[in-house]
Amino acid sequence: MFKLKIKAGPDEKEALESLLYEHISWGWEEEELPGQALVFDIYFHQEDAGHRFKEVSRSMCPHIEIMEETVPVQDWNNAWKDFFTPIEVDQRFVVLPDWLQHEKQAAVPIIITPKMAFGTGHHATTYLCLRAVSRLWDLGYLKSGQNFLDLGTGSGILGIACSRLGMSGLGVDIDPVAVENAQENTRINRVGEMFEVREGGLSSLRPDQKFNLILGNILSSTLKQLAPDIIKHLDDSAILVLSGILTDQASSVEERYEALGLGRPARLNMQEWSALVWAGGKDSREQLNLVDALL
Ligand SMILES: C[S@@+](CC[C@H](N)C(=O)[O-])C[C@H]1O[C@@H](n2cnc3c(N)ncnc32)[C@H](O)[C@@H]1O
């Protein structure tokens, strides 16, 4: 097991976080230092992957400090146990690691076995999606019996949340490691009958397949590129939640979807990330109501 410890100052920490989001799907530890610097601990199964990430981050952020370490394999599991603490969202969901699954919880539990797939609820982009689902549920836009598409399902966390609310749907991911982890998590959460997970992207869907809700926590560039294909699979109620968007890129994603006929979305913000939420068809007044209600 190989570990990188990277220290980034205030000017580079945002760029480094974006790189981590893009390349380190299985998560990392983050600690704030005095003076607004951050230290990131990133574990790699293979040393090569660690060196590749070191090169990419050094070229994007030339002033960061990088330390290397080799750690025994058993520390990997212990490291997970240290930093995978339960995450509560709006008192509706609680995301738990599998070793805490039997503890009694007031909120709807989502059990995640932390492996190499993205989606433990600790990252703001996932948290924002769960928050959007919870609020859309409160507002009556989402209901039991509806169907959803979890595009880029990762650990399956978002699809599991929707299934636990009584919706059914499909999760797809182009990464076979994520698919395996999501399938394991659907079994642990006993939602296998509501939530099917398979390998692939939008092209693996039937062209006429429609969903009441589409969730996509992927990078802005991919979301912009996939826009016409995502919209094609929305039914008339057009409930769409997009995340993985740095706040300073949110307007460009909004413009792309607006140009294709969706109205103005609501925005949820956390740290330097934004999620965009469309609901209520093309009626911009309804959209504005949703903006008010969500923010
Ligand atoms: C940031 S993770 C999100 C995981 C989880 N949905 C969450 O919200 O935490 C993005 C996932 O999308 C997958 N992905 C990236 N591009 C994709 C595409 N074009 N089609 C399907 N999946 C994609 C990646 O493999 C990764 O597992």
Tab-separated table of C-alpha atoms and ligand atoms in Angstrom:
chain	number	residue	atom	x	y	z
A	1	MET	CA	0.000	0.000	0.000
A	2	PHE	CA	1.357	3.398	-1.020
A	3	LYS	CA	0.426	6.728	0.555
A	4	LEU	CA	0.875	10.322	-0.564
A	5	LYS	CA	0.615	13.157	1.924
A	6	ILE	CA	0.079	16.421	0.063
A	7	LYS	CA	0.099	19.855	1.662
A	8	ALA	CA	-1.558	22.631	-0.339
A	9	GLY	CA	-1.632	26.330	0.524
A	10	PRO	CA	-4.747	28.529	0.166
A	11	ASP	CA	-3.959	29.347	-3.493
A	12	GLU	CA	-3.711	25.750	-4.641
A	13	LYS	CA	-6.059	23.778	-2.405
A	14	GLU	CA	-9.103	24.264	-4.645
A	15	ALA	CA	-7.279	23.087	-7.775
A	16	LEU	CA	-5.914	20.084	-5.882
A	17	GLU	CA	-9.371	19.174	-4.567
A	18	SER	CA	-10.736	19.172	-8.122
A	19	LEU	CA	-7.940	16.844	-9.194
A	20	LEU	CA	-8.676	14.523	-6.280
A	21	TYR	CA	-12.355	14.517	-7.191
A	22	GLU	CA	-11.491	13.629	-10.780
A	23	HIS	CA	-8.813	10.970	-10.153
A	24	ILE	CA	-9.289	9.486	-6.654
A	25	SER	CA	-12.681	7.853	-6.789
A	26	TRP	CA	-12.171	5.888	-3.545
A	27	GLY	CA	-11.747	8.906	-1.271
A	28	TRP	CA	-9.062	10.600	0.772
A	29	GLU	CA	-8.514	12.154	4.179
A	30	GLU	CA	-8.390	15.903	4.555
A	31	GLU	CA	-7.182	18.031	7.468
A	32	GLU	CA	-7.214	21.811	7.784
A	33	LEU	CA	-4.050	23.478	9.095
A	34	PRO	CA	-3.677	26.941	10.589
A	35	GLY	CA	-3.303	29.558	7.836
A	36	GLN	CA	-5.968	27.923	5.604
A	37	ALA	CA	-3.605	25.264	4.256
A	38	LEU	CA	-4.909	21.705	3.829
A	39	VAL	CA	-3.205	18.326	4.129
A	40	PHE	CA	-4.567	15.433	2.053
A	41	ASP	CA	-3.747	11.750	2.759
A	42	ILE	CA	-4.332	9.546	-0.281
A	43	TYR	CA	-3.883	5.762	-0.299
A	44	PHE	CA	-3.092	3.716	-3.423
A	45	HIS	CA	-3.171	-0.035	-3.886
A	46	GLN	CA	-0.445	0.325	-6.521
A	47	GLU	CA	2.615	2.512	-6.263
A	48	ASP	CA	2.489	3.322	-10.020
A	49	ALA	CA	-0.923	4.940	-9.606
A	50	GLY	CA	0.453	7.013	-6.740
A	51	HIS	CA	3.361	8.241	-8.852
A	52	ARG	CA	1.030	9.095	-11.740
A	53	PHE	CA	-1.173	11.150	-9.448
A	54	LYS	CA	1.907	12.840	-8.011
A	55	GLU	CA	2.969	13.952	-11.502
A	56	VAL	CA	-0.482	15.247	-12.447
A	57	SER	CA	-0.847	17.194	-9.220
A	58	ARG	CA	2.673	18.597	-9.400
A	59	SER	CA	2.058	19.883	-12.956
A	60	MET	CA	-1.254	21.549	-11.976
A	61	CYS	CA	-0.138	22.813	-8.550
A	62	PRO	CA	3.634	23.460	-8.647
A	63	HIS	CA	3.919	24.761	-5.042
A	64	ILE	CA	2.372	21.826	-3.170
A	65	GLU	CA	4.517	19.716	-0.802
A	66	ILE	CA	4.334	15.950	-1.457
A	67	MET	CA	5.553	13.200	0.863
A	68	GLU	CA	5.569	9.489	0.030
A	69	GLU	CA	5.137	6.573	2.395
A	70	THR	CA	4.671	2.821	2.152
A	71	VAL	CA	2.094	1.541	4.660
A	72	PRO	CA	1.135	-2.014	5.680
A	73	VAL	CA	-2.082	-3.270	4.055
A	74	GLN	CA	-3.950	-3.709	7.334
A	75	ASP	CA	-3.574	0.040	8.004
A	76	TRP	CA	-5.761	0.673	4.949
A	77	ASN	CA	-8.777	-0.886	6.649
A	78	ASN	CA	-8.013	0.914	9.900
A	79	ALA	CA	-7.602	4.181	8.023
A	80	TRP	CA	-11.120	3.701	6.598
A	81	LYS	CA	-12.468	3.081	10.087
A	82	ASP	CA	-10.900	6.335	11.293
A	83	PHE	CA	-12.362	8.545	8.629
A	84	PHE	CA	-15.638	6.880	7.621
A	85	THR	CA	-17.843	8.385	10.313
A	86	PRO	CA	-21.658	8.368	9.808
A	87	ILE	CA	-23.028	11.239	7.719
A	88	GLU	CA	-26.499	12.626	8.389
A	89	VAL	CA	-28.447	14.484	5.713
A	90	ASP	CA	-31.424	16.641	6.746
A	91	GLN	CA	-32.341	14.111	9.493
A	92	ARG	CA	-33.726	11.990	6.622
A	93	PHE	CA	-30.738	9.868	5.609
A	94	VAL	CA	-27.790	8.557	7.539
A	95	VAL	CA	-24.896	7.045	5.574
A	96	LEU	CA	-23.155	4.338	7.584
A	97	PRO	CA	-20.159	2.112	6.958
A	98	ASP	CA	-21.034	-1.586	6.941
A	99	TRP	CA	-19.395	-2.184	10.354
A	100	LEU	CA	-21.976	0.170	11.978
A	101	GLN	CA	-24.991	-1.140	10.050
A	102	HIS	CA	-26.631	-2.778	13.062
A	103	GLU	CA	-26.671	0.351	15.219
A	104	LYS	CA	-30.177	1.726	15.673
A	105	GLN	CA	-30.739	4.955	13.712
A	106	ALA	CA	-33.611	7.449	13.581
A	107	ALA	CA	-33.054	8.337	9.904
A	108	VAL	CA	-33.253	6.146	6.757
A	109	PRO	CA	-29.960	4.207	6.774
A	110	ILE	CA	-27.787	3.834	3.667
A	111	ILE	CA	-25.059	1.247	4.284
A	112	ILE	CA	-21.865	1.582	2.267
A	113	THR	CA	-18.924	-0.827	2.164
A	114	PRO	CA	-16.044	1.535	1.477
A	115	LYS	CA	-13.959	0.172	-1.379
A	116	MET	CA	-12.537	1.728	-4.521
A	117	ALA	CA	-15.756	3.431	-5.686
A	118	PHE	CA	-16.698	7.061	-5.080
A	119	GLY	CA	-19.670	7.782	-2.832
A	120	THR	CA	-19.488	7.590	0.960
A	121	GLY	CA	-21.457	10.804	1.505
A	122	HIS	CA	-18.384	12.586	2.848
A	123	HIS	CA	-17.757	14.501	-0.356
A	124	ALA	CA	-19.823	17.672	-0.818
A	125	THR	CA	-20.948	16.632	-4.315
A	126	THR	CA	-22.621	13.462	-2.984
A	127	TYR	CA	-23.992	15.225	0.080
A	128	LEU	CA	-25.636	17.867	-2.128
A	129	CYS	CA	-27.398	15.173	-4.187
A	130	LEU	CA	-28.743	13.476	-1.053
A	131	ARG	CA	-29.898	16.858	0.234
A	132	ALA	CA	-31.645	17.599	-3.076
A	133	VAL	CA	-33.433	14.223	-2.986
A	134	SER	CA	-34.526	14.838	0.599
A	135	ARG	CA	-35.862	18.348	-0.189
A	136	LEU	CA	-37.595	17.269	-3.427
A	137	TRP	CA	-39.251	14.523	-1.397
A	138	ASP	CA	-40.441	17.018	1.236
A	139	LEU	CA	-41.829	19.278	-1.493
A	140	GLY	CA	-43.743	16.400	-3.093
A	141	TYR	CA	-41.829	16.382	-6.392
A	142	LEU	CA	-40.531	12.891	-5.629
A	143	LYS	CA	-42.888	10.109	-4.596
A	144	SER	CA	-42.832	6.416	-3.891
A	145	GLY	CA	-43.362	4.396	-7.088
A	146	GLN	CA	-41.477	6.800	-9.375
A	147	ASN	CA	-38.466	5.615	-11.341
A	148	PHE	CA	-34.949	7.038	-11.411
A	149	LEU	CA	-31.648	6.826	-13.266
A	150	ASP	CA	-28.472	7.078	-11.166
A	151	LEU	CA	-25.930	8.059	-13.817
A	152	GLY	CA	-22.375	7.361	-12.611
A	153	THR	CA	-23.610	5.382	-9.633
A	154	GLY	CA	-20.169	4.864	-7.985
A	155	SER	CA	-20.871	3.089	-4.683
A	156	GLY	CA	-24.614	3.142	-5.513
A	157	ILE	CA	-25.285	5.619	-2.686
A	158	LEU	CA	-27.808	7.822	-4.522
A	159	GLY	CA	-29.781	4.951	-6.023
A	160	ILE	CA	-29.896	3.232	-2.636
A	161	ALA	CA	-31.245	6.455	-1.061
A	162	CYS	CA	-34.017	6.681	-3.684
A	163	SER	CA	-34.852	2.974	-3.313
A	164	ARG	CA	-35.105	3.361	0.446
A	165	LEU	CA	-37.785	6.006	-0.208
A	166	GLY	CA	-39.792	3.513	-2.301
A	167	MET	CA	-38.651	4.518	-5.790
A	168	SER	CA	-37.168	2.023	-8.233
A	169	GLY	CA	-34.515	2.497	-10.849
A	170	LEU	CA	-31.298	1.812	-12.634
A	171	GLY	CA	-27.694	2.692	-11.819
A	172	VAL	CA	-25.036	2.719	-14.533
A	173	ASP	CA	-21.306	3.304	-14.346
A	174	ILE	CA	-18.530	2.963	-16.896
A	175	ASP	CA	-16.140	1.727	-14.190
A	176	PRO	CA	-16.473	-2.040	-13.518
A	177	VAL	CA	-14.977	-1.627	-10.022
A	178	ALA	CA	-17.749	0.825	-9.129
A	179	VAL	CA	-20.393	-1.522	-10.544
A	180	GLU	CA	-19.135	-4.391	-8.396
A	181	ASN	CA	-19.150	-2.198	-5.266
A	182	ALA	CA	-22.619	-0.777	-6.021
A	183	GLN	CA	-24.026	-4.282	-6.545
A	184	GLU	CA	-22.559	-5.372	-3.203
A	185	ASN	CA	-24.084	-2.309	-1.524
A	186	THR	CA	-27.533	-2.926	-3.040
A	187	ARG	CA	-27.386	-6.437	-1.546
A	188	ILE	CA	-26.347	-5.160	1.906
A	189	ASN	CA	-29.175	-2.593	1.820
A	190	ARG	CA	-31.642	-5.226	0.545
A	191	VAL	CA	-32.798	-3.001	-2.325
A	192	GLY	CA	-31.775	-5.367	-5.131
A	193	GLU	CA	-35.381	-5.669	-6.331
A	194	MET	CA	-35.803	-1.892	-6.589
A	195	PHE	CA	-32.382	-0.915	-7.873
A	196	GLU	CA	-30.573	-2.622	-10.740
A	197	VAL	CA	-26.916	-1.712	-11.335
A	198	ARG	CA	-25.061	-2.419	-14.548
A	199	GLU	CA	-21.935	-1.432	-16.380
A	200	GLY	CA	-22.213	1.206	-19.106
A	201	GLY	CA	-23.223	4.752	-19.817
A	202	LEU	CA	-26.249	6.412	-21.388
A	203	SER	CA	-25.735	4.471	-24.617
A	204	SER	CA	-26.560	1.254	-22.740
A	205	LEU	CA	-30.163	2.492	-22.231
A	206	ARG	CA	-33.004	1.913	-24.675
A	207	PRO	CA	-33.314	5.147	-26.720
A	208	ASP	CA	-36.942	5.604	-25.614
A	209	GLN	CA	-36.337	4.790	-21.925
A	210	LYS	CA	-37.668	7.618	-19.680
A	211	PHE	CA	-37.158	8.396	-16.007
A	212	ASN	CA	-39.055	10.590	-13.520
A	213	LEU	CA	-35.728	11.529	-11.931
A	214	ILE	CA	-32.155	11.547	-13.229
A	215	LEU	CA	-29.234	12.051	-10.847
A	216	GLY	CA	-25.740	12.673	-12.236
A	217	ASN	CA	-22.764	13.483	-10.034
A	218	ILE	CA	-20.071	13.670	-12.721
A	219	LEU	CA	-17.673	16.404	-13.828
A	220	SER	CA	-19.024	19.627	-15.412
A	221	SER	CA	-17.319	18.907	-18.739
A	222	THR	CA	-18.962	15.460	-18.975
A	223	LEU	CA	-22.348	16.828	-17.882
A	224	LYS	CA	-22.189	19.454	-20.633
A	225	GLN	CA	-21.162	16.924	-23.235
A	226	LEU	CA	-23.913	14.463	-22.234
A	227	ALA	CA	-26.647	17.144	-21.941
A	228	PRO	CA	-28.791	16.232	-25.006
A	229	ASP	CA	-28.672	12.526	-24.136
A	230	ILE	CA	-29.530	13.109	-20.483
A	231	ILE	CA	-32.509	15.334	-21.409
A	232	LYS	CA	-33.732	12.752	-23.922
A	233	HIS	CA	-34.254	10.265	-21.081
A	234	LEU	CA	-36.241	12.641	-18.814
A	235	ASP	CA	-40.002	12.206	-18.741
A	236	ASP	CA	-42.364	15.228	-18.781
A	237	SER	CA	-41.883	16.019	-15.089
A	238	ALA	CA	-38.158	16.533	-15.842
A	239	ILE	CA	-36.668	16.217	-12.378
A	240	LEU	CA	-32.945	16.456	-12.828
A	241	VAL	CA	-30.186	16.752	-10.213
A	242	LEU	CA	-26.663	17.472	-11.467
A	243	SER	CA	-23.656	17.655	-9.165
A	244	GLY	CA	-19.865	17.447	-9.382
A	245	ILE	CA	-19.876	21.082	-10.489
A	246	LEU	CA	-17.421	23.646	-9.127
A	247	THR	CA	-19.419	26.781	-8.276
A	248	ASP	CA	-17.455	28.902	-10.727
A	249	GLN	CA	-18.436	26.475	-13.527
A	250	ALA	CA	-22.119	26.257	-12.559
A	251	SER	CA	-23.323	29.049	-14.868
A	252	SER	CA	-21.833	27.382	-17.924
A	253	VAL	CA	-23.591	24.082	-17.074
A	254	GLU	CA	-26.864	25.937	-16.441
A	255	GLU	CA	-26.585	27.729	-19.806
A	256	ARG	CA	-25.991	24.465	-21.659
A	257	TYR	CA	-29.138	22.858	-20.216
A	258	GLU	CA	-31.222	26.022	-20.553
A	259	ALA	CA	-30.278	26.264	-24.231
A	260	LEU	CA	-31.686	22.757	-24.672
A	261	GLY	CA	-35.054	23.728	-23.213
A	262	LEU	CA	-34.858	23.210	-19.459
A	263	GLY	CA	-35.771	26.232	-17.330
A	264	ARG	CA	-33.678	27.932	-14.706
A	265	PRO	CA	-32.477	25.465	-12.079
A	266	ALA	CA	-32.283	25.793	-8.307
A	267	ARG	CA	-28.775	25.768	-6.923
A	268	LEU	CA	-27.535	24.137	-3.742
A	269	ASN	CA	-24.039	25.118	-2.636
A	270	MET	CA	-21.526	23.559	-0.267
A	271	GLN	CA	-17.875	24.506	0.053
A	272	GLU	CA	-16.738	25.268	-3.526
A	273	TRP	CA	-19.280	22.890	-5.093
A	274	SER	CA	-22.789	23.452	-6.509
A	275	ALA	CA	-25.607	21.109	-7.448
A	276	LEU	CA	-28.256	22.149	-9.975
A	277	VAL	CA	-31.851	21.024	-9.545
A	278	TRP	CA	-34.609	21.192	-12.140
A	279	ALA	CA	-38.174	20.258	-11.290
A	280	GLY	CA	-41.590	21.309	-12.496
A	281	GLY	CA	-41.170	21.045	-16.259
A	282	LYS	CA	-40.488	24.135	-18.328
A	283	ASP	CA	-42.630	26.515	-16.246
A	284	SER	CA	-40.069	29.032	-15.038
A	285	ARG	CA	-42.405	30.306	-12.309
A	286	GLU	CA	-42.553	26.866	-10.771
A	287	GLN	CA	-38.800	26.695	-11.084
A	288	LEU	CA	-38.473	29.956	-9.167
A	289	ASN	CA	-40.717	28.640	-6.415
A	290	LEU	CA	-38.464	25.648	-6.158
A	291	VAL	CA	-35.410	27.906	-5.983
A	292	ASP	CA	-36.980	29.755	-3.061
A	293	ALA	CA	-38.027	26.583	-1.339
A	294	LEU	CA	-34.688	24.876	-1.697
A	295	LEU	CA	-32.326	27.663	-0.725
B	1	LIG	C1	-18.093	11.424	-8.608
B	1	LIG	S1	-18.537	9.782	-8.842
B	1	LIG	C2	-20.206	9.797	-8.200
B	1	LIG	C3	-20.575	8.557	-7.442
B	1	LIG	C4	-21.922	8.640	-6.715
B	1	LIG	N1	-23.007	8.739	-7.665
B	1	LIG	C5	-21.967	9.810	-5.743
B	1	LIG	O1	-22.766	10.723	-5.969
B	1	LIG	O2	-21.188	9.819	-4.784
B	1	LIG	C6	-18.786	9.716	-10.595
B	1	LIG	C7	-18.968	8.320	-11.150
B	1	LIG	O3	-19.387	8.469	-12.512
B	1	LIG	C8	-18.761	7.487	-13.311
B	1	LIG	N2	-18.783	8.028	-14.692
B	1	LIG	C9	-17.992	8.988	-15.232
B	1	LIG	N3	-18.387	9.256	-16.502
B	1	LIG	C10	-19.457	8.455	-16.758
B	1	LIG	C11	-20.315	8.260	-17.898
B	1	LIG	N4	-20.143	8.948	-19.026
B	1	LIG	N5	-21.319	7.347	-17.816
B	1	LIG	C12	-21.501	6.631	-16.678
B	1	LIG	N6	-20.716	6.758	-15.575
B	1	LIG	C13	-19.716	7.661	-15.607
B	1	LIG	C14	-17.393	7.305	-12.670
B	1	LIG	O4	-16.850	6.042	-12.987
B	1	LIG	C15	-17.716	7.470	-11.175
B	1	LIG	O5	-17.979	6.221	-10.556
